[in-house]
Amino acid sequence: MTATQPALSRGIVKQILSGDAVVIRGQPKGGPPPERTVCLSNVNAPRLARRANPNQEGSVETKDDPYAWEAREYLRKKLIGKDVCFSVEYKAPGTGREYGCIYMGKDTSAENVTESIVEEGLVEVRRGGIKASDDHQQKLIQHEDAAKSAGKGKWAEGTGTDHIRNIQWTIENPRNFVDSHHGKPVDAIIEYVRDGCTVRAILLPNMEYVTVMLSGIKCPMFKLEGTTQIPEPFAEEAKFFTEARLLQRDVQIILEGVSNQNLLGTILHPNGNIAELLLKEGFARCVDWSMGVVSQGPEKLRSAEKLAKEKKARIWKDYTPSGPALDVKDKNFQGKVVEVVNGDALVVKMGDNQYKKIFLASIRPPRQTADADPDQKKDPTRRVRPLYDVPYMYEAREFMRKKLIGKKVNVQIDYIQPAAQGFPEKTCCTVTIGGVDVGEALVSKGYATVIRYRQDDDQRSAQYDVLLGAEARAIKKGVGLHSKKDAPIHRVADISGDVPKSKQFLPFLQRAGRSEAIVEFVASGSRLRLFIPRETCLITLLLSGIDCPRASRPGPGGTTIPSDPFGEEALMLTKELVLQREVEVEVEAIDKGGNFIGWLHIDGINVSVSLVEEGYAKMHFTAENSTYFKALSTAEESAKSKKLNTWAKFEEPVEQAEVDDGPVERNINYKTVLVTEVTDEGHFYAQNVENGPQLEKMTEQFRAEMQANPPLPGAYTPKRGDVCAAKFTDGEWYRAKIEKIEGNNRIKVFYIDYGNRETTGSANLSILPATYHGLPAQVQQYALACVSLPPDDDNKNEAVDALYNDIINKQFLLNTEYKGSGLEYVTLADTDTKDDVAQAMVTEGLVLVEQRKEKRLAKLVADYVKAQDKAKASRMNLWRYGDFTEDDAKEFGYKR
């Protein structure tokens, strides 16, 4: 035994250089810790292979000695990252190498690493220097003899050539090499850390030696100045951070891309993604050029970087945001898209009925190129229309219009771009619908590109990396703006205000009947700009049949002409109803300015009628000759009665029109009718008996044709206001008009020849053959003259039931007494007895007599009053509790 024991030192194993050389580091204090390389004394390990040094002349590649890799791996798996103690026995003169013993614990009582590796037969004992007096050294000889006799390790039989690695030091085609792994994790061992984000690794099991740069991030680097490496701030700390966690650890690498001869990839350790950890600790920043290839969620890397920025950790210690901070409560909202502006902006209507223009974040729409419009060079005076002239601008707008108009979207504000160079401030957002990012969809179609930013500019889309990936896919597929084919050309004739051209187009549009169109612009409630795809022309349309207030508009000399009362409201109603929607237009004429006049329909709704119905327009006298006169009249009456908007101060005139100072005697002109339906309001529908044979003949022919040519299910798309063929519950086909379309395939129809209504499904509807459009509706609505239903609901229902039982499916003599509110008020008389139906109901005490001022009705009203007095005296039905009309207080449910 020696007289003195070498001093013990402690540390953490950083790296295994070979089967007999270990690098041990201390604990970090304010920076990377000191290191010592300790060689195991009294043993020799097989030499590991070395690659040729391209910078050194005469350098050649060497192969592994047999079992060199196994020896290194034995120590690596046993020691890496472990706390050990060690003693240095001596230093080699000249080289300064330290030789000693390493113990896997806190003192020499722990496992002796030298003895363990000798026992495994992976190193050879240097017997020449063994002292007979040293028990430890003698133990090494004993362990080696035991390993030899057991045939362990390098002492096994054979030459050991199958224990020599075949290392592939260089990758000939890095791109093919990356693609061959198909994004699947590859087992690897990290052999060297160049800096925080660059490592060299051995890929298993094929022993490929590769340099891997972490995808999506960049750490501070070491700059070479002459022969000296100068570290950037935090470069040494970042390198140590990676070394301490990855060096000679078993990891998995996902190969994702190529940068020169280096590979891009993500390194996965059992404890997580090292790139994410580097970012979170402020040792790295995200880089756009390689973020596009990240396969493990680039948003995680961005979030980690954002966290470090907020903490101002390390490289971000002087960080200040490049844009204004957003209020969290205003950052997310929902809205309905009402307009798509070019290819990168939307106008949305928010919950408080406010309108907001937003831009898609980090998106650049198609732009005009120098040689994009040859027509402009031929005719410099031609007006430029970016939507049609800029390549792919129309396709981008149409893609978003079809996907978004009228739909509810989720909006996340990413940043506010300040006003600059004459352009106003922009609110830039990520817009999603049904979980789909609109910007990503637009870019993937090749209809937009992604804006590139300075590395320190964080004013960008929250989904910026997703956008970059979408752009890369679009470039690879060669679609849209990235296509090598010629861009599509849209030659559109703009005939707005061009009187000669408008006159040329007028006959085509008139003959076409209802033409499909897209509303491009709404100037006021009744003035719109339409694009008609079939004729490839732009026209200005003035809505027929109405007088609509105008919105504010530019005036001469840069002034603004103020809006008419309710002009702005009419504009917003029309915008929300039809802007950028697919509509049907019926052109009737043109005015002297070359503007077309006609009707506009959307989903069965007549826009003129809608404006009148909401009280934003009045019916114009020119509507009297149109097929929509009745609908406009009804809509105007409804708006008047509700005192809506322009009718707010309207006072219903005293019904002087119903006072007839003409003949004193009633004009009796009976016609025979068949009652087919009674409504809940006490009105009824009746057919003219004279038209019966014609209706029967038409019905027979109609049903025979429907039977011979049965409709295909789903071939007909119902629209409100359409006259169609409908199958009733009796299984027969009838003519019907669609009144309302509800959800869950519920469609309300009105049978125009019989007066009844029904809710059915689209499978029971079909297109009405053109032959049967000509015959007018065979049923008409009437009400009994000079009587009214009682105000009490129970009494009213009793009266309606009695009327139904008395007249349904029976023939009567009908005489029109007066008209009002779009109805004919009539008397019904029995065809045989000539008994008056209304008078009989008055006698039964079922209805009330309505006083009329017309002289010609005086005798009729007097007869009715006489019958009512008789009913009162007999306490019939309404009058069972006496004359309730004597007190006209409202609380008694009756008012004179």
mmCIF file with all atom_site columns, N, CA, C and O in Angstrom, residues 152-172:
data_model
loop_
_atom_site.group_PDB
_atom_site.id
_atom_site.type_symbol
_atom_site.label_atom_id
_atom_site.label_alt_id
_atom_site.label_comp_id
_atom_site.label_asym_id
_atom_site.label_entity_id
_atom_site.label_seq_id
_atom_site.pdbx_PDB_ins_code
_atom_site.Cartn_x
_atom_site.Cartn_y
_atom_site.Cartn_z
_atom_site.occupancy
_atom_site.B_iso_or_equiv
_atom_site.pdbx_formal_charge
_atom_site.auth_seq_id
_atom_site.auth_comp_id
_atom_site.auth_asym_id
_atom_site.auth_atom_id
_atom_site.pdbx_PDB_model_num
ATOM 1  N N  . LYS A 1 152 ? -14.886 -12.743 -22.264 1.00 0.00 ? 152 LYS A N  1
ATOM 2  C CA . LYS A 1 152 ? -15.698 -11.525 -22.329 1.00 0.00 ? 152 LYS A CA 1
ATOM 3  C C  . LYS A 1 152 ? -15.058 -10.482 -23.239 1.00 0.00 ? 152 LYS A C  1
ATOM 4  O O  . LYS A 1 152 ? -13.840 -10.387 -23.325 1.00 0.00 ? 152 LYS A O  1
ATOM 5  N N  . GLY A 1 153 ? -15.934 -9.667  -23.875 1.00 0.00 ? 153 GLY A N  1
ATOM 6  C CA . GLY A 1 153 ? -15.476 -8.516  -24.623 1.00 0.00 ? 153 GLY A CA 1
ATOM 7  C C  . GLY A 1 153 ? -14.444 -8.827  -25.673 1.00 0.00 ? 153 GLY A C  1
ATOM 8  O O  . GLY A 1 153 ? -14.599 -9.749  -26.487 1.00 0.00 ? 153 GLY A O  1
ATOM 9  N N  . LYS A 1 154 ? -13.354 -8.070  -25.623 1.00 0.00 ? 154 LYS A N  1
ATOM 10 C CA . LYS A 1 154 ? -12.315 -8.232  -26.643 1.00 0.00 ? 154 LYS A CA 1
ATOM 11 C C  . LYS A 1 154 ? -11.563 -9.553  -26.501 1.00 0.00 ? 154 LYS A C  1
ATOM 12 O O  . LYS A 1 154 ? -10.773 -9.936  -27.364 1.00 0.00 ? 154 LYS A O  1
ATOM 13 N N  . TRP A 1 155 ? -11.783 -10.271 -25.371 1.00 0.00 ? 155 TRP A N  1
ATOM 14 C CA . TRP A 1 155 ? -11.123 -11.561 -25.167 1.00 0.00 ? 155 TRP A CA 1
ATOM 15 C C  . TRP A 1 155 ? -11.961 -12.720 -25.719 1.00 0.00 ? 155 TRP A C  1
ATOM 16 O O  . TRP A 1 155 ? -11.600 -13.883 -25.543 1.00 0.00 ? 155 TRP A O  1
ATOM 17 N N  . ALA A 1 156 ? -13.066 -12.401 -26.361 1.00 0.00 ? 156 ALA A N  1
ATOM 18 C CA . ALA A 1 156 ? -13.892 -13.440 -26.976 1.00 0.00 ? 156 ALA A CA 1
ATOM 19 C C  . ALA A 1 156 ? -13.160 -14.035 -28.170 1.00 0.00 ? 156 ALA A C  1
ATOM 20 O O  . ALA A 1 156 ? -12.241 -13.420 -28.744 1.00 0.00 ? 156 ALA A O  1
ATOM 21 N N  . GLU A 1 157 ? -13.565 -15.229 -28.559 1.00 0.00 ? 157 GLU A N  1
ATOM 22 C CA . GLU A 1 157 ? -12.918 -15.894 -29.690 1.00 0.00 ? 157 GLU A CA 1
ATOM 23 C C  . GLU A 1 157 ? -13.216 -15.130 -30.975 1.00 0.00 ? 157 GLU A C  1
ATOM 24 O O  . GLU A 1 157 ? -14.274 -14.514 -31.129 1.00 0.00 ? 157 GLU A O  1
ATOM 25 N N  . GLY A 1 158 ? -12.322 -15.184 -31.938 1.00 0.00 ? 158 GLY A N  1
ATOM 26 C CA . GLY A 1 158 ? -12.522 -14.522 -33.224 1.00 0.00 ? 158 GLY A CA 1
ATOM 27 C C  . GLY A 1 158 ? -11.675 -13.274 -33.346 1.00 0.00 ? 158 GLY A C  1
ATOM 28 O O  . GLY A 1 158 ? -10.975 -12.861 -32.405 1.00 0.00 ? 158 GLY A O  1
ATOM 29 N N  . THR A 1 159 ? -11.768 -12.674 -34.505 1.00 0.00 ? 159 THR A N  1
ATOM 30 C CA . THR A 1 159 ? -10.933 -11.500 -34.798 1.00 0.00 ? 159 THR A CA 1
ATOM 31 C C  . THR A 1 159 ? -11.558 -10.211 -34.315 1.00 0.00 ? 159 THR A C  1
ATOM 32 O O  . THR A 1 159 ? -10.880 -9.181  -34.235 1.00 0.00 ? 159 THR A O  1
ATOM 33 N N  . GLY A 1 160 ? -12.878 -10.211 -34.039 1.00 0.00 ? 160 GLY A N  1
ATOM 34 C CA . GLY A 1 160 ? -13.569 -8.996  -33.582 1.00 0.00 ? 160 GLY A CA 1
ATOM 35 C C  . GLY A 1 160 ? -13.938 -8.045  -34.690 1.00 0.00 ? 160 GLY A C  1
ATOM 36 O O  . GLY A 1 160 ? -14.318 -6.892  -34.431 1.00 0.00 ? 160 GLY A O  1
ATOM 37 N N  . THR A 1 161 ? -13.828 -8.488  -35.951 1.00 0.00 ? 161 THR A N  1
ATOM 38 C CA . THR A 1 161 ? -14.157 -7.571  -37.066 1.00 0.00 ? 161 THR A CA 1
ATOM 39 C C  . THR A 1 161 ? -15.640 -7.189  -37.090 1.00 0.00 ? 161 THR A C  1
ATOM 40 O O  . THR A 1 161 ? -16.000 -6.132  -37.617 1.00 0.00 ? 161 THR A O  1
ATOM 41 N N  . ASP A 1 162 ? -16.480 -8.056  -36.523 1.00 0.00 ? 162 ASP A N  1
ATOM 42 C CA . ASP A 1 162 ? -17.906 -7.715  -36.497 1.00 0.00 ? 162 ASP A CA 1
ATOM 43 C C  . ASP A 1 162 ? -18.208 -6.694  -35.398 1.00 0.00 ? 162 ASP A C  1
ATOM 44 O O  . ASP A 1 162 ? -19.368 -6.315  -35.200 1.00 0.00 ? 162 ASP A O  1
ATOM 45 N N  . HIS A 1 163 ? -17.203 -6.250  -34.660 1.00 0.00 ? 163 HIS A N  1
ATOM 46 C CA . HIS A 1 163 ? -17.380 -5.209  -33.646 1.00 0.00 ? 163 HIS A CA 1
ATOM 47 C C  . HIS A 1 163 ? -16.677 -3.922  -34.065 1.00 0.00 ? 163 HIS A C  1
ATOM 48 O O  . HIS A 1 163 ? -16.220 -3.149  -33.223 1.00 0.00 ? 163 HIS A O  1
ATOM 49 N N  . ILE A 1 164 ? -16.587 -3.743  -35.367 1.00 0.00 ? 164 ILE A N  1
ATOM 50 C CA . ILE A 1 164 ? -16.018 -2.499  -35.924 1.00 0.00 ? 164 ILE A CA 1
ATOM 51 C C  . ILE A 1 164 ? -17.131 -1.790  -36.689 1.00 0.00 ? 164 ILE A C  1
ATOM 52 O O  . ILE A 1 164 ? -17.763 -2.371  -37.574 1.00 0.00 ? 164 ILE A O  1
ATOM 53 N N  . ARG A 1 165 ? -17.394 -0.544  -36.334 1.00 0.00 ? 165 ARG A N  1
ATOM 54 C CA . ARG A 1 165 ? -18.484 0.203   -36.991 1.00 0.00 ? 165 ARG A CA 1
ATOM 55 C C  . ARG A 1 165 ? -18.100 0.598   -38.421 1.00 0.00 ? 165 ARG A C  1
ATOM 56 O O  . ARG A 1 165 ? -16.925 0.872   -38.692 1.00 0.00 ? 165 ARG A O  1
ATOM 57 N N  . ASN A 1 166 ? -19.144 0.657   -39.259 1.00 0.00 ? 166 ASN A N  1
ATOM 58 C CA . ASN A 1 166 ? -18.965 1.224   -40.603 1.00 0.00 ? 166 ASN A CA 1
ATOM 59 C C  . ASN A 1 166 ? -19.650 2.590   -40.606 1.00 0.00 ? 166 ASN A C  1
ATOM 60 O O  . ASN A 1 166 ? -20.848 2.713   -40.827 1.00 0.00 ? 166 ASN A O  1
ATOM 61 N N  . ILE A 1 167 ? -18.895 3.628   -40.309 1.00 0.00 ? 167 ILE A N  1
ATOM 62 C CA . ILE A 1 167 ? -19.467 4.968   -40.123 1.00 0.00 ? 167 ILE A CA 1
ATOM 63 C C  . ILE A 1 167 ? -19.566 5.689   -41.471 1.00 0.00 ? 167 ILE A C  1
ATOM 64 O O  . ILE A 1 167 ? -18.606 5.699   -42.247 1.00 0.00 ? 167 ILE A O  1
ATOM 65 N N  . GLN A 1 168 ? -20.747 6.314   -41.704 1.00 0.00 ? 168 GLN A N  1
ATOM 66 C CA . GLN A 1 168 ? -20.921 7.136   -42.907 1.00 0.00 ? 168 GLN A CA 1
ATOM 67 C C  . GLN A 1 168 ? -20.721 8.594   -42.486 1.00 0.00 ? 168 GLN A C  1
ATOM 68 O O  . GLN A 1 168 ? -21.603 9.214   -41.900 1.00 0.00 ? 168 GLN A O  1
ATOM 69 N N  . TRP A 1 169 ? -19.501 9.094   -42.755 1.00 0.00 ? 169 TRP A N  1
ATOM 70 C CA . TRP A 1 169 ? -19.145 10.431  -42.263 1.00 0.00 ? 169 TRP A CA 1
ATOM 71 C C  . TRP A 1 169 ? -19.840 11.554  -43.032 1.00 0.00 ? 169 TRP A C  1
ATOM 72 O O  . TRP A 1 169 ? -20.075 12.629  -42.473 1.00 0.00 ? 169 TRP A O  1
ATOM 73 N N  . THR A 1 170 ? -20.147 11.357  -44.303 1.00 0.00 ? 170 THR A N  1
ATOM 74 C CA . THR A 1 170 ? -20.779 12.417  -45.108 1.00 0.00 ? 170 THR A CA 1
ATOM 75 C C  . THR A 1 170 ? -22.022 11.861  -45.796 1.00 0.00 ? 170 THR A C  1
ATOM 76 O O  . THR A 1 170 ? -22.081 10.679  -46.151 1.00 0.00 ? 170 THR A O  1
ATOM 77 N N  . ILE A 1 171 ? -23.004 12.736  -45.945 1.00 0.00 ? 171 ILE A N  1
ATOM 78 C CA . ILE A 1 171 ? -24.266 12.389  -46.630 1.00 0.00 ? 171 ILE A CA 1
ATOM 79 C C  . ILE A 1 171 ? -24.208 13.000  -48.027 1.00 0.00 ? 171 ILE A C  1
ATOM 80 O O  . ILE A 1 171 ? -24.096 14.226  -48.180 1.00 0.00 ? 171 ILE A O  1
ATOM 81 N N  . GLU A 1 172 ? -24.280 12.134  -49.037 1.00 0.00 ? 172 GLU A N  1
ATOM 82 C CA . GLU A 1 172 ? -24.102 12.610  -50.417 1.00 0.00 ? 172 GLU A CA 1
ATOM 83 C C  . GLU A 1 172 ? -25.251 13.514  -50.870 1.00 0.00 ? 172 GLU A C  1
ATOM 84 O O  . GLU A 1 172 ? -25.050 14.555  -51.465 1.00 0.00 ? 172 GLU A O  1
#
